[in-house]
PDB file of C-alpha atoms and ligand atoms in Angstrom:
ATOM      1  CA  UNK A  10      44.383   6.988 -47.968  1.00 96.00           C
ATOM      2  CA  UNK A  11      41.515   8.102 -45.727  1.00 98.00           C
ATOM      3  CA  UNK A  12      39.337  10.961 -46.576  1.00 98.00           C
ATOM      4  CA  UNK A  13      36.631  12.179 -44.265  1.00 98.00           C
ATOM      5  CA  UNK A  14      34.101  14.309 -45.146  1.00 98.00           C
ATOM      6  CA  UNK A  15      31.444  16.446 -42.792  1.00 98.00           C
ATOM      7  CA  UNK A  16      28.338  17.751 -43.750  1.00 98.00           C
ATOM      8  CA  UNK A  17      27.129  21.221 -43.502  1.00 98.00           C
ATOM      9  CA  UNK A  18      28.542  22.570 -40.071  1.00 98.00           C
ATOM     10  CA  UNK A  19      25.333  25.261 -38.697  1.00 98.00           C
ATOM     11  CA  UNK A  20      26.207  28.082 -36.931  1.00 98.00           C
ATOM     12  CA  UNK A  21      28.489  28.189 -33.540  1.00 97.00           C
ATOM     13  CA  UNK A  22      27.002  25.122 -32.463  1.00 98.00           C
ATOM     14  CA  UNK A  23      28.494  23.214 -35.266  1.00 98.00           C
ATOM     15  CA  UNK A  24      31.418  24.711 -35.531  1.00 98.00           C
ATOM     16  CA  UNK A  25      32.421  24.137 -32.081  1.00 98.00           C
ATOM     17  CA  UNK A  26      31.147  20.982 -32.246  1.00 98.00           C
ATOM     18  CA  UNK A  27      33.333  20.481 -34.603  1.00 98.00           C
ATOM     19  CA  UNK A  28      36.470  21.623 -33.422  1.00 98.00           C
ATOM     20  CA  UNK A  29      35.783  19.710 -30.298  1.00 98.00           C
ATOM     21  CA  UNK A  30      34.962  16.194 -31.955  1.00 98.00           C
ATOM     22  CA  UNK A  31      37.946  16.192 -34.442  1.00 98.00           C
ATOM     23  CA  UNK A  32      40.182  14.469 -32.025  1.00 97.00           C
ATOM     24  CA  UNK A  33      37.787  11.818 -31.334  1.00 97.00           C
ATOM     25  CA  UNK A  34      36.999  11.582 -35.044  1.00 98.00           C
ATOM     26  CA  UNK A  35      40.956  11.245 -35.994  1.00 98.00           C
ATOM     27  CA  UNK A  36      41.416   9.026 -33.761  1.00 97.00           C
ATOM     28  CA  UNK A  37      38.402   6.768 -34.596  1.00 97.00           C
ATOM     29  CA  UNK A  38      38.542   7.058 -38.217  1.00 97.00           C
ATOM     30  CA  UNK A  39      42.455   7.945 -38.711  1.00 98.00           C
ATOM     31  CA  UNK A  40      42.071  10.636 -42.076  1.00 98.00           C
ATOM     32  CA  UNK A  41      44.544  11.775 -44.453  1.00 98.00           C
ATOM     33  CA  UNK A  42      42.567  14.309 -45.674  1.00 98.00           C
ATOM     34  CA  UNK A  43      39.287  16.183 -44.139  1.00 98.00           C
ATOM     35  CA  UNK A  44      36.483  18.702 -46.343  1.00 98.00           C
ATOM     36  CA  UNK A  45      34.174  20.062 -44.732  1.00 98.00           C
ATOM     37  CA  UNK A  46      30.941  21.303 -46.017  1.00 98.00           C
ATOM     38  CA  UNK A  47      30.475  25.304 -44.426  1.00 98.00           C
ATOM     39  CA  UNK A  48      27.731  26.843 -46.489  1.00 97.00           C
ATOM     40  CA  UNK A  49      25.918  27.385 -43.196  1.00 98.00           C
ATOM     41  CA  UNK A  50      28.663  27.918 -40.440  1.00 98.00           C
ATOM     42  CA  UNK A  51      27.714  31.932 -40.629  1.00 97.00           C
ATOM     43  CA  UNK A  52      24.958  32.015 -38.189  1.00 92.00           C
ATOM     44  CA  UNK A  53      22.957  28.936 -39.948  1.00 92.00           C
ATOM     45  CA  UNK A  54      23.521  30.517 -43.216  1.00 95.00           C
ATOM     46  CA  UNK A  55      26.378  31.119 -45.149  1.00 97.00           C
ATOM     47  CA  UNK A  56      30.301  31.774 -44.810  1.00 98.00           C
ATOM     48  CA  UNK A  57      32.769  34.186 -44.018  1.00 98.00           C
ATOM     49  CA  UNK A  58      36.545  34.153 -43.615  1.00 98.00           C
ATOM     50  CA  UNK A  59      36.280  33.774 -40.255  1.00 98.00           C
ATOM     51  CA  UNK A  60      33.965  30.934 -39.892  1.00 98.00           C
ATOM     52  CA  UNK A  61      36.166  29.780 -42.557  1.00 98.00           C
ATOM     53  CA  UNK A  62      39.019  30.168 -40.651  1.00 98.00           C
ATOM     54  CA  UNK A  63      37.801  28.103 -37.759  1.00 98.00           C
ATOM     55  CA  UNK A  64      37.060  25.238 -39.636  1.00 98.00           C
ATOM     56  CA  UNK A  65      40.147  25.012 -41.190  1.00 98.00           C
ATOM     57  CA  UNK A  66      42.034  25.400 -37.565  1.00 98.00           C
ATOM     58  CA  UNK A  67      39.365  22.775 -36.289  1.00 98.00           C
ATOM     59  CA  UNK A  68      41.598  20.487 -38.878  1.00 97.00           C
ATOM     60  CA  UNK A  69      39.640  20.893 -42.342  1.00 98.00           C
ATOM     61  CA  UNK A  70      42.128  20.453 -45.165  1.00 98.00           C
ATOM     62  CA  UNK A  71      39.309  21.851 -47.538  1.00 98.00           C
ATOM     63  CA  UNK A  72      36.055  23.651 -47.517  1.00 98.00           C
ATOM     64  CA  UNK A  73      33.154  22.749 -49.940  1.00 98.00           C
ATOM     65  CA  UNK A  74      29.570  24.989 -49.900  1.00 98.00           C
ATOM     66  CA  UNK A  75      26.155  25.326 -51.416  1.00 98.00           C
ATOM     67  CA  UNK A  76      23.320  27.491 -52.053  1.00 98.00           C
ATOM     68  CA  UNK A  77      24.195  29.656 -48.991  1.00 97.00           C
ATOM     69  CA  UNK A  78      27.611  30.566 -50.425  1.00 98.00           C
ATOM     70  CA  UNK A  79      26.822  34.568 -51.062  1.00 98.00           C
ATOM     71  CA  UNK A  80      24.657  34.836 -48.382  1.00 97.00           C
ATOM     72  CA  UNK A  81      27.371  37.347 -46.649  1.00 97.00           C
ATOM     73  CA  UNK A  82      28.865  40.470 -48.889  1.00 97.00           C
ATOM     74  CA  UNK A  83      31.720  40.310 -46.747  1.00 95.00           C
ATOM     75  CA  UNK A  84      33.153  37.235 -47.704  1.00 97.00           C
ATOM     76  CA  UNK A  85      33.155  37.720 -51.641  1.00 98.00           C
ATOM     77  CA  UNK A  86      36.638  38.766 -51.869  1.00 98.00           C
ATOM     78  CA  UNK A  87      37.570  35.784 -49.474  1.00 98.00           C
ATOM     79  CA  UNK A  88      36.041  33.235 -51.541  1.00 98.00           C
ATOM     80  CA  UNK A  89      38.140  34.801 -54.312  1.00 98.00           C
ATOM     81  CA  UNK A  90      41.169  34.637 -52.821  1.00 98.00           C
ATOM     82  CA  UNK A  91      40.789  31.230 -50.170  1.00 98.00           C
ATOM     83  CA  UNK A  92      42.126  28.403 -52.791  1.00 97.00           C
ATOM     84  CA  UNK A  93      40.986  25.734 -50.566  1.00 98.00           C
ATOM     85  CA  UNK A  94      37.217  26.903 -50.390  1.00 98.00           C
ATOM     86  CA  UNK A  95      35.056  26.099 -53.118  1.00 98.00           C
ATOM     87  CA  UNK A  96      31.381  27.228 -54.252  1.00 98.00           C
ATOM     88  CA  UNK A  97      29.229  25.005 -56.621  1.00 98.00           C
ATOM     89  CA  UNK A  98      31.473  25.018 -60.162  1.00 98.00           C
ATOM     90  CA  UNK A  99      28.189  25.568 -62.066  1.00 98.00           C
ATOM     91  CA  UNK A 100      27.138  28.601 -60.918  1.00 98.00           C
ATOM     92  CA  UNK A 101      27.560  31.696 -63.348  1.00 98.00           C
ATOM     93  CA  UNK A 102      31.801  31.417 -63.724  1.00 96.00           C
ATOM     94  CA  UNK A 103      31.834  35.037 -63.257  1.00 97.00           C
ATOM     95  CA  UNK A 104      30.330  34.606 -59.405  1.00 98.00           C
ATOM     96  CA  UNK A 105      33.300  34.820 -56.570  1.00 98.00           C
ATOM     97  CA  UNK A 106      35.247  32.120 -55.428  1.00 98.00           C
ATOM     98  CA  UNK A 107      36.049  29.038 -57.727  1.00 98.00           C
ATOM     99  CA  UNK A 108      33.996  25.482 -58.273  1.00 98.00           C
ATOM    100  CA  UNK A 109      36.878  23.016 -57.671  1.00 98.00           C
ATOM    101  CA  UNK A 110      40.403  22.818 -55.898  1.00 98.00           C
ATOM    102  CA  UNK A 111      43.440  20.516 -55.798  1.00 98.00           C
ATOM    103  CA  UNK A 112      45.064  20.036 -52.621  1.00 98.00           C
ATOM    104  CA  UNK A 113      48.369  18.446 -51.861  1.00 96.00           C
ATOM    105  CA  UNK A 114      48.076  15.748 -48.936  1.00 94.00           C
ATOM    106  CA  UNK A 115      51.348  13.274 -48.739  1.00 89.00           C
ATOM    107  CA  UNK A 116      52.652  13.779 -52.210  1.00 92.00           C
ATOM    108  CA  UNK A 117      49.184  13.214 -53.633  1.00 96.00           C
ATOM    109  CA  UNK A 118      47.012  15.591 -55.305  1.00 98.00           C
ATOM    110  CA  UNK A 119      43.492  15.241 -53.950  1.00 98.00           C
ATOM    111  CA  UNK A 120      40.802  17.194 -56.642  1.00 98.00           C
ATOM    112  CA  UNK A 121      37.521  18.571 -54.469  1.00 98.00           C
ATOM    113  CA  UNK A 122      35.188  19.451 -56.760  1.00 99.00           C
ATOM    114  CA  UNK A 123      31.738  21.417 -55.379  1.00 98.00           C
ATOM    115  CA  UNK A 124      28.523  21.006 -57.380  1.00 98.00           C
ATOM    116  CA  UNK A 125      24.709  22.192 -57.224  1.00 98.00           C
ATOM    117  CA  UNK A 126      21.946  20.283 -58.043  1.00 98.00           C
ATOM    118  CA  UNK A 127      19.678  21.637 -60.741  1.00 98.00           C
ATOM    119  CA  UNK A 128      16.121  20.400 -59.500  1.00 98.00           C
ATOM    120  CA  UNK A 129      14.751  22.980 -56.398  1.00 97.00           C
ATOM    121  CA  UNK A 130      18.264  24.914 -57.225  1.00 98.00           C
ATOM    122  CA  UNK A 131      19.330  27.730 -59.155  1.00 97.00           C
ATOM    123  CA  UNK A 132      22.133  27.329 -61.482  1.00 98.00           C
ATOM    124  CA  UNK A 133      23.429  27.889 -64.980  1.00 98.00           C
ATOM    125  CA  UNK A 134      24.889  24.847 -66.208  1.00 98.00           C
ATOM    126  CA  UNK A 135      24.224  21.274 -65.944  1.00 98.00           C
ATOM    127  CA  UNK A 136      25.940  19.562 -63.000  1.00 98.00           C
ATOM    128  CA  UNK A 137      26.623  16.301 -65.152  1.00 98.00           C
ATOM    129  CA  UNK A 138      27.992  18.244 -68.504  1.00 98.00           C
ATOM    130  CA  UNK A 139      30.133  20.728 -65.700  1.00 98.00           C
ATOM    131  CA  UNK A 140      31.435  17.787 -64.174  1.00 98.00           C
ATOM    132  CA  UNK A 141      32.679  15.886 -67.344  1.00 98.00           C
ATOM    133  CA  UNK A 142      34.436  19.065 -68.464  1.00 98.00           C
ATOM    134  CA  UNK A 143      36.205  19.892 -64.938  1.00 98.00           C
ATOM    135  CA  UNK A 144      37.889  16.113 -64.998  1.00 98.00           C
ATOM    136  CA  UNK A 145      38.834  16.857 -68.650  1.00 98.00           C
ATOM    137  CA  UNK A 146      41.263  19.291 -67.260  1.00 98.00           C
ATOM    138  CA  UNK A 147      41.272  18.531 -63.772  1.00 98.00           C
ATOM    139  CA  UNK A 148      45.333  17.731 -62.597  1.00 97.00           C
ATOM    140  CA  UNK A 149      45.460  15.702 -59.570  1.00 98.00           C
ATOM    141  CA  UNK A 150      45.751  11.705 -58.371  1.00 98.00           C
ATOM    142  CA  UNK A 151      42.055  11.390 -57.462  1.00 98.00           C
ATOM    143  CA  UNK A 152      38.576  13.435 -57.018  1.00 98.00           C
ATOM    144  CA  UNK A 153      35.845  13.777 -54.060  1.00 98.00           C
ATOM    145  CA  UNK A 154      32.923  15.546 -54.944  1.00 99.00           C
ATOM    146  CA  UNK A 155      30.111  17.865 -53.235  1.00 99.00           C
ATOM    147  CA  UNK A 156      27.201  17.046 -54.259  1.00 99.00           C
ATOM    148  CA  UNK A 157      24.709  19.870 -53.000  1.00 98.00           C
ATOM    149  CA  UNK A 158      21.760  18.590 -53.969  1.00 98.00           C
ATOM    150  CA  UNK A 159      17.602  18.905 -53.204  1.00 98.00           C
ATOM    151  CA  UNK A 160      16.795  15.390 -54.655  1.00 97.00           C
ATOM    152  CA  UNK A 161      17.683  11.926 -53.819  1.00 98.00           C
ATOM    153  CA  UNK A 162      17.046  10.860 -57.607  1.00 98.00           C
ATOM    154  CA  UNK A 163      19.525  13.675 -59.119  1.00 98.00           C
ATOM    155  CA  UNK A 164      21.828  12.773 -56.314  1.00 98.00           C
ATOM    156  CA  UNK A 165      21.824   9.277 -57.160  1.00 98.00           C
ATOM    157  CA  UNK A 166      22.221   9.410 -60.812  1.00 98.00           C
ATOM    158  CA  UNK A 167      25.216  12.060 -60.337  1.00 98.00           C
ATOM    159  CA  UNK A 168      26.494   8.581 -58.672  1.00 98.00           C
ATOM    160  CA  UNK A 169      26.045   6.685 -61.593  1.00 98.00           C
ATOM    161  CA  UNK A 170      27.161   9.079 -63.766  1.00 99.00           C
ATOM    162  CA  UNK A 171      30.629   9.362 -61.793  1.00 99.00           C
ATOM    163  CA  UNK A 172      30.640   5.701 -61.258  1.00 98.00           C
ATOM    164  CA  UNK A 173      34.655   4.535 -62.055  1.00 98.00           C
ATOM    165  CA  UNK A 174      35.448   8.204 -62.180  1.00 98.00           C
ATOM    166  CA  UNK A 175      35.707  10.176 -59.099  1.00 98.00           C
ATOM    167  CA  UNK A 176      36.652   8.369 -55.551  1.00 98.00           C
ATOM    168  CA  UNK A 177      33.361   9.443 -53.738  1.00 99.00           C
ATOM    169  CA  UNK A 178      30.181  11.548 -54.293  1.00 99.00           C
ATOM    170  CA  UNK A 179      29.221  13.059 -51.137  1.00 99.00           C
ATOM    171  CA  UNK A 180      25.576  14.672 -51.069  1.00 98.00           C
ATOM    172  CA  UNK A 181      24.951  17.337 -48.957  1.00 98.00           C
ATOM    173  CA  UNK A 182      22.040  20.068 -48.141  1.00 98.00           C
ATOM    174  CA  UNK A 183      19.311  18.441 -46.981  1.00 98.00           C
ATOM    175  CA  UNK A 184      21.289  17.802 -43.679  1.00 98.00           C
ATOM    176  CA  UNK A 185      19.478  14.523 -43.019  1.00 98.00           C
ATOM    177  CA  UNK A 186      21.864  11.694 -43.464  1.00 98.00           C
ATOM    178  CA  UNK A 187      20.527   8.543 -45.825  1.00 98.00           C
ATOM    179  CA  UNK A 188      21.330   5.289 -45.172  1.00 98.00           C
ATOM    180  CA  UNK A 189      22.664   4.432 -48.599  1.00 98.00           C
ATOM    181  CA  UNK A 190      25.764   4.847 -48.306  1.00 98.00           C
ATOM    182  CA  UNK A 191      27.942   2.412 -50.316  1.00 98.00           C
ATOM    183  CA  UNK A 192      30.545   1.913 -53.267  1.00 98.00           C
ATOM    184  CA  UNK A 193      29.164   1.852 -56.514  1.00 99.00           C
ATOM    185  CA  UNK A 194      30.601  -1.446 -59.031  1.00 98.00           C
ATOM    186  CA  UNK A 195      32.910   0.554 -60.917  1.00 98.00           C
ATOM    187  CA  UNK A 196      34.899   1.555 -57.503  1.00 98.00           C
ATOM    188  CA  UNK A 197      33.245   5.684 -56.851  1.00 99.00           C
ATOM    189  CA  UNK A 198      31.910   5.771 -52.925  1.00 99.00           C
ATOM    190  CA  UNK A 199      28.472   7.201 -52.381  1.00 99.00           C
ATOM    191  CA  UNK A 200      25.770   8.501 -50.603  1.00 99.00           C
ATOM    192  CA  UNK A 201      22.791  10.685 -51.155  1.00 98.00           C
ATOM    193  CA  UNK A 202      23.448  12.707 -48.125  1.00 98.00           C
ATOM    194  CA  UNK A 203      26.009  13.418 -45.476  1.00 98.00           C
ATOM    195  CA  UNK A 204      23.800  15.010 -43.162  1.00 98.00           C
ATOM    196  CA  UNK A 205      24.903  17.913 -41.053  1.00 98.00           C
ATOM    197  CA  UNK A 206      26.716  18.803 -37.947  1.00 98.00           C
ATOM    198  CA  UNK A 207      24.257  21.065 -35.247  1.00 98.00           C
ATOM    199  CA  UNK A 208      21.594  20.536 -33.048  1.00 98.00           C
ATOM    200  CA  UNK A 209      19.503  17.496 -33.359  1.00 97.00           C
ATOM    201  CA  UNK A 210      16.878  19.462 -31.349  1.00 98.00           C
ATOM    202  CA  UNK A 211      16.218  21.151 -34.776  1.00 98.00           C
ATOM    203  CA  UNK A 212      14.266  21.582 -37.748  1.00 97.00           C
ATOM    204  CA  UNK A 213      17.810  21.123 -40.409  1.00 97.00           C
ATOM    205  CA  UNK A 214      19.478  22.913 -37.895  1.00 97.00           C
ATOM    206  CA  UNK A 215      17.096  25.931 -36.928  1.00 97.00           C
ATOM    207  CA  UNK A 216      15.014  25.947 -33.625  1.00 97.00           C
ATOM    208  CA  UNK A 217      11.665  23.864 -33.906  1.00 98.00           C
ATOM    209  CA  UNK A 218       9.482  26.160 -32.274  1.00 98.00           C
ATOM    210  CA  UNK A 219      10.446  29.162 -34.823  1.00 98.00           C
ATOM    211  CA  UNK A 220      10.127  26.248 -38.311  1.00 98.00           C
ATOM    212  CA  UNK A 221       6.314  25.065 -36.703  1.00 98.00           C
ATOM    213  CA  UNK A 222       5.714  28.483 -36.104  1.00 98.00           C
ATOM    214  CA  UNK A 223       5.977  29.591 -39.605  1.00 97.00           C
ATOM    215  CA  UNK A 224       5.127  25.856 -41.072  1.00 98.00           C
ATOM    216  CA  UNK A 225       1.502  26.904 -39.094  1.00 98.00           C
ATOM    217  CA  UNK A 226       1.011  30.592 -39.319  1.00 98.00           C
ATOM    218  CA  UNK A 227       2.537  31.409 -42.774  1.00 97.00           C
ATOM    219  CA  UNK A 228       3.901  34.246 -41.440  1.00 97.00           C
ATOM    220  CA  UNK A 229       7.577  35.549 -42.207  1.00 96.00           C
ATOM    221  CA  UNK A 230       9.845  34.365 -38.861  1.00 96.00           C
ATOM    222  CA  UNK A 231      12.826  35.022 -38.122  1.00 95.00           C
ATOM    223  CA  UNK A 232      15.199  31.837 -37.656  1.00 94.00           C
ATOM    224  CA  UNK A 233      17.590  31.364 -34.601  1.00 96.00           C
ATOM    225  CA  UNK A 234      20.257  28.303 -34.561  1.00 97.00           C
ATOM    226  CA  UNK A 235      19.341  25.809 -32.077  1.00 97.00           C
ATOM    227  CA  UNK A 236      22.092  24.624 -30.120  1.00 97.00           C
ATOM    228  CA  UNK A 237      21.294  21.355 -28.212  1.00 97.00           C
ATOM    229  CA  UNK A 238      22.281  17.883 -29.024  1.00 98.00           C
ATOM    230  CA  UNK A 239      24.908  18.555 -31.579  1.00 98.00           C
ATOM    231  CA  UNK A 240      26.036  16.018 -33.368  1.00 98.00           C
ATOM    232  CA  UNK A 241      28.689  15.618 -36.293  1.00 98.00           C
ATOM    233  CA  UNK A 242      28.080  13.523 -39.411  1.00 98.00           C
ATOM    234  CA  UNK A 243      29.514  12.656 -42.394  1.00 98.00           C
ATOM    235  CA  UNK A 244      31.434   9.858 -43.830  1.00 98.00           C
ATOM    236  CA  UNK A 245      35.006   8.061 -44.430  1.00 98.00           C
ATOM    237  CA  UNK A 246      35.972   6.863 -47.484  1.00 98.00           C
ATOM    238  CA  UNK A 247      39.222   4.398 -48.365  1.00 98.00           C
ATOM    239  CA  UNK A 248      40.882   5.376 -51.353  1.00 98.00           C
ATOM    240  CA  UNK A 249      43.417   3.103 -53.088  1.00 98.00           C
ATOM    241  CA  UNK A 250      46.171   3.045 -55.482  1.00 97.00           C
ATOM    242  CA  UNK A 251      43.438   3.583 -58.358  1.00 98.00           C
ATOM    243  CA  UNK A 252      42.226   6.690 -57.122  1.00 98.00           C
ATOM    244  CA  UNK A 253      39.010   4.811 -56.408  1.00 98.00           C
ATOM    245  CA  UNK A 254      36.891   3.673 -53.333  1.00 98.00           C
ATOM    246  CA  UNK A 255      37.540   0.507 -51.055  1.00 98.00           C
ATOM    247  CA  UNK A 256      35.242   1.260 -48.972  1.00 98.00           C
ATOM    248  CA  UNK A 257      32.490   3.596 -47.543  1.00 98.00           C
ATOM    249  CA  UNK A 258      31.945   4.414 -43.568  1.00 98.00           C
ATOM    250  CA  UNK A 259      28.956   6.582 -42.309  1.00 98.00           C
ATOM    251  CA  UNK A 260      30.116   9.081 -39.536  1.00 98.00           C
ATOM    252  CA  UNK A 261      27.560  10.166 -37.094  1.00 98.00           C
ATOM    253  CA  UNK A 262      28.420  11.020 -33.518  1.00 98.00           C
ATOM    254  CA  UNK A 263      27.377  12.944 -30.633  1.00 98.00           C
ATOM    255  CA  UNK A 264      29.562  16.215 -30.642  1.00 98.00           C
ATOM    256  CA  UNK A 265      32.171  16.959 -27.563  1.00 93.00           C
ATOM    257  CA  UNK A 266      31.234  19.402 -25.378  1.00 83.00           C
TER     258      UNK A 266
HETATM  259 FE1  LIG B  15      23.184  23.347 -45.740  1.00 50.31          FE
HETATM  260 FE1  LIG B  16      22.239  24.052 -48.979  1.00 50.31          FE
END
């Protein structure tokens, strides 16, 4: 089984990047399964059911977030009620929306579990003691993970500690992709980060001019989504009979117009 994963979409750019790439991308990489990371697919930041809604018709089987999550009111009750979007699981467990989901994809329960960093993030529980307790009672035939992360040493230690575990760690937040992607000896797929899908002509996503602008003056500015150049990226994964990795491919191509 094939499982692609996308990091963060941004805005309208990524989004319809998105929707207009997934042909090429299913045909090129042939998935079973597809999460996408949408913490910013609400104008740059955040999610609502509707920006929900069009990644899942672009062909998202899942949705994963971040830090961004509550961003919009709007969309608490939707995260409470959408069972195939998930928000970090170790956030306060009274917060909308849940931290991990199984889906069903050809008779085989696939477990996406969402989780934030704890360096240069706010949360209230450990990602590594959250994540040994959700596969203590997770049901399902194998796990992917999100993990939304600041720091390349957290994110590769949450690899280590996963290691023979969970099928793949995916980082995501920083939206630049690493180039270590690769599957760890006992058989878990990683890499540090994903990277994002929007505009390459971009500071993460947001217009250059307005990030130098603020980066110089110090002043408050207000961010608009820049919308050249998008590209998508994230990564495939081979999953066998073991519920763990065969391999690890990076995805990063120039979006459809
Ligand atoms: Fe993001
Ligand atoms: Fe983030």
């Amino acid at each position: 089984m094939r499982v692609l994963f996308i990091g963060d979409v941004v805005g309208g750019p990524g989004r319809h990047g998105l929707a207009a790439t997934m042909p090429e991308l299913r045909d090129r990489y042939a998935p079973d399964v597809v999460v996408v990371n949408g913490e910013n697919s609400a104008g740059g930041m955040g999610i609502t059911e509707k920006t929900a809604k069009a990644i899942f018709d672009a062909g998202a089987d899942a949705i994963t977030s971040g830090n961004h999550v509550y961003r919009h009111r709007e969309a608490y009750d939707f995260l409470d009620r959408a069972e195939r979007v998930v928000r970090p699981a170790n956030y306060p467990h009274a917060n909308p929306g849940r931290g991990y989901t199984v889906i069903e994809v050809d008779e085989l329960r696939v477990g996406v579990i969402n989780l934030s960093g704890a360096i240069g993030l706010k949360v209230a529980r450990s990602p590594f003691i959250e994540v040994d307790n959700i596969l203590e009672k997770i049901e399902c035939d194998f796990s992917i993970v999100d993990f939304h992360a600041e720091v390349t040493s957290e994110k590769v230690a949450m690899g280590w500690h996963l290691d023979g575990r969970v099928a793949a760690v995916f980082g995501t937040h920083t939206h630049v992709p690493t180039a270590d992607g690769r599957v760890l000896p006992q058989g878990t797929a990683f890499i540090s980060d994903v990277g994002m899908t929007g505009s390459r002509t971009s500071v993460l996503g947001v217009k250059p001019e307005l990030i130098l602008e603020q980066l110089i003056t110090q002043m408050p500015v207000k961010f608009e989504t820049a919308e050249e150049d998008v590209w998508v990226m994230g990564a495939v994964v081979t999953v066998n009979d073991e519920g763990l990795a065969d391999s690890i491919e990076q995805v990063m191509v120039p979006a459809q117009a």
